[in-house]
Amino acid sequence: MTYYIKVSNVPEDLATIIFPEIKSRLEGYIGCVEGYCSALFYTENKKLFNEATKFLEFIGVQYTTFEW
C-alpha cells in the first residue's frame, strides 16, 4: 500500500523550509506558483508517513492524506 500526503497553498517562504525536510524522507512532487506552493508526497513506509504527518501538524500546515 502507498500512503500519500497532499499539501496545498503553503506560502513559498514556509514551503522552502518544510518541503525539503519532508522530501528528504519521502518521494514527492513540489510546485510553486505566485508565492504559494503545493506538494504531493508518497511512501510505502507507514512509519515515515506518520512522522511526516506529525511534522506537518507540529508546524501547523493543513494537509490531506489518502492510501492507494
Short mmCIF file of C-alpha atoms in Angstrom, two decimals:
data_model
loop_
_atom_site.label_atom_id
_atom_site.label_comp_id
_atom_site.label_asym_id
_atom_site.label_seq_id
_atom_site.Cartn_x
_atom_site.Cartn_y
_atom_site.Cartn_z
CA MET A 1 0.00 0.00 0.00
CA THR A 2 1.18 3.51 -0.78
CA TYR A 3 0.46 6.40 1.59
CA TYR A 4 0.01 9.90 0.16
CA ILE A 5 0.13 13.36 1.72
CA LYS A 6 -1.22 16.33 -0.23
CA VAL A 7 -0.32 19.83 0.94
CA SER A 8 -1.69 22.93 -0.82
CA ASN A 9 -1.39 26.71 -0.72
CA VAL A 10 1.60 26.97 1.60
CA PRO A 11 3.38 30.34 1.44
CA GLU A 12 6.60 29.90 -0.52
CA ASP A 13 8.85 31.17 2.29
CA LEU A 14 7.50 28.44 4.62
CA ALA A 15 7.42 25.78 1.90
CA THR A 16 11.12 26.28 1.13
CA ILE A 17 11.84 25.27 4.73
CA ILE A 18 9.44 22.38 5.35
CA PHE A 19 9.06 20.71 1.94
CA PRO A 20 12.75 19.78 1.52
CA GLU A 21 12.69 18.29 5.02
CA ILE A 22 9.80 16.01 4.11
CA LYS A 23 11.21 15.25 0.64
CA SER A 24 14.43 14.06 2.25
CA ARG A 25 12.40 11.14 3.66
CA LEU A 26 9.55 10.64 1.17
CA GLU A 27 9.20 10.67 -2.59
CA GLY A 28 7.19 13.53 -3.99
CA TYR A 29 6.46 16.42 -6.26
CA ILE A 30 6.59 20.11 -5.33
CA GLY A 31 5.34 23.07 -7.33
CA CYS A 32 5.11 26.81 -6.65
CA VAL A 33 3.07 29.50 -8.39
CA GLU A 34 2.82 33.18 -7.48
CA GLY A 35 4.24 32.81 -3.97
CA TYR A 36 2.33 29.67 -2.92
CA CYS A 37 3.41 26.04 -3.09
CA SER A 38 1.73 22.67 -3.17
CA ALA A 39 3.16 19.18 -2.85
CA LEU A 40 2.26 15.54 -3.14
CA PHE A 41 4.44 13.22 -1.07
CA TYR A 42 4.20 9.44 -1.00
CA THR A 43 5.77 6.38 0.57
CA GLU A 44 5.11 2.71 1.22
CA ASN A 45 6.64 3.06 4.69
CA LYS A 46 3.86 3.67 7.25
CA LYS A 47 6.36 4.86 9.90
CA LEU A 48 7.81 7.57 7.62
CA PHE A 49 4.27 8.58 6.63
CA ASN A 50 3.28 9.00 10.29
CA GLU A 51 6.43 11.01 11.04
CA ALA A 52 5.72 13.36 8.14
CA THR A 53 2.11 13.97 9.20
CA LYS A 54 3.20 14.65 12.79
CA PHE A 55 5.77 17.14 11.48
CA LEU A 56 3.10 18.95 9.43
CA GLU A 57 0.77 19.04 12.44
CA PHE A 58 3.57 20.47 14.60
CA ILE A 59 4.26 23.21 12.03
CA GLY A 60 0.53 23.90 11.70
CA VAL A 61 0.21 23.15 7.99
CA GLN A 62 -3.06 21.66 6.76
CA TYR A 63 -2.84 18.52 4.66
CA THR A 64 -4.92 15.67 3.25
CA THR A 65 -3.93 12.02 3.32
CA PHE A 66 -5.06 9.00 1.35
CA GLU A 67 -3.97 5.44 0.69
CA TRP A 68 -3.88 3.56 -2.57
#
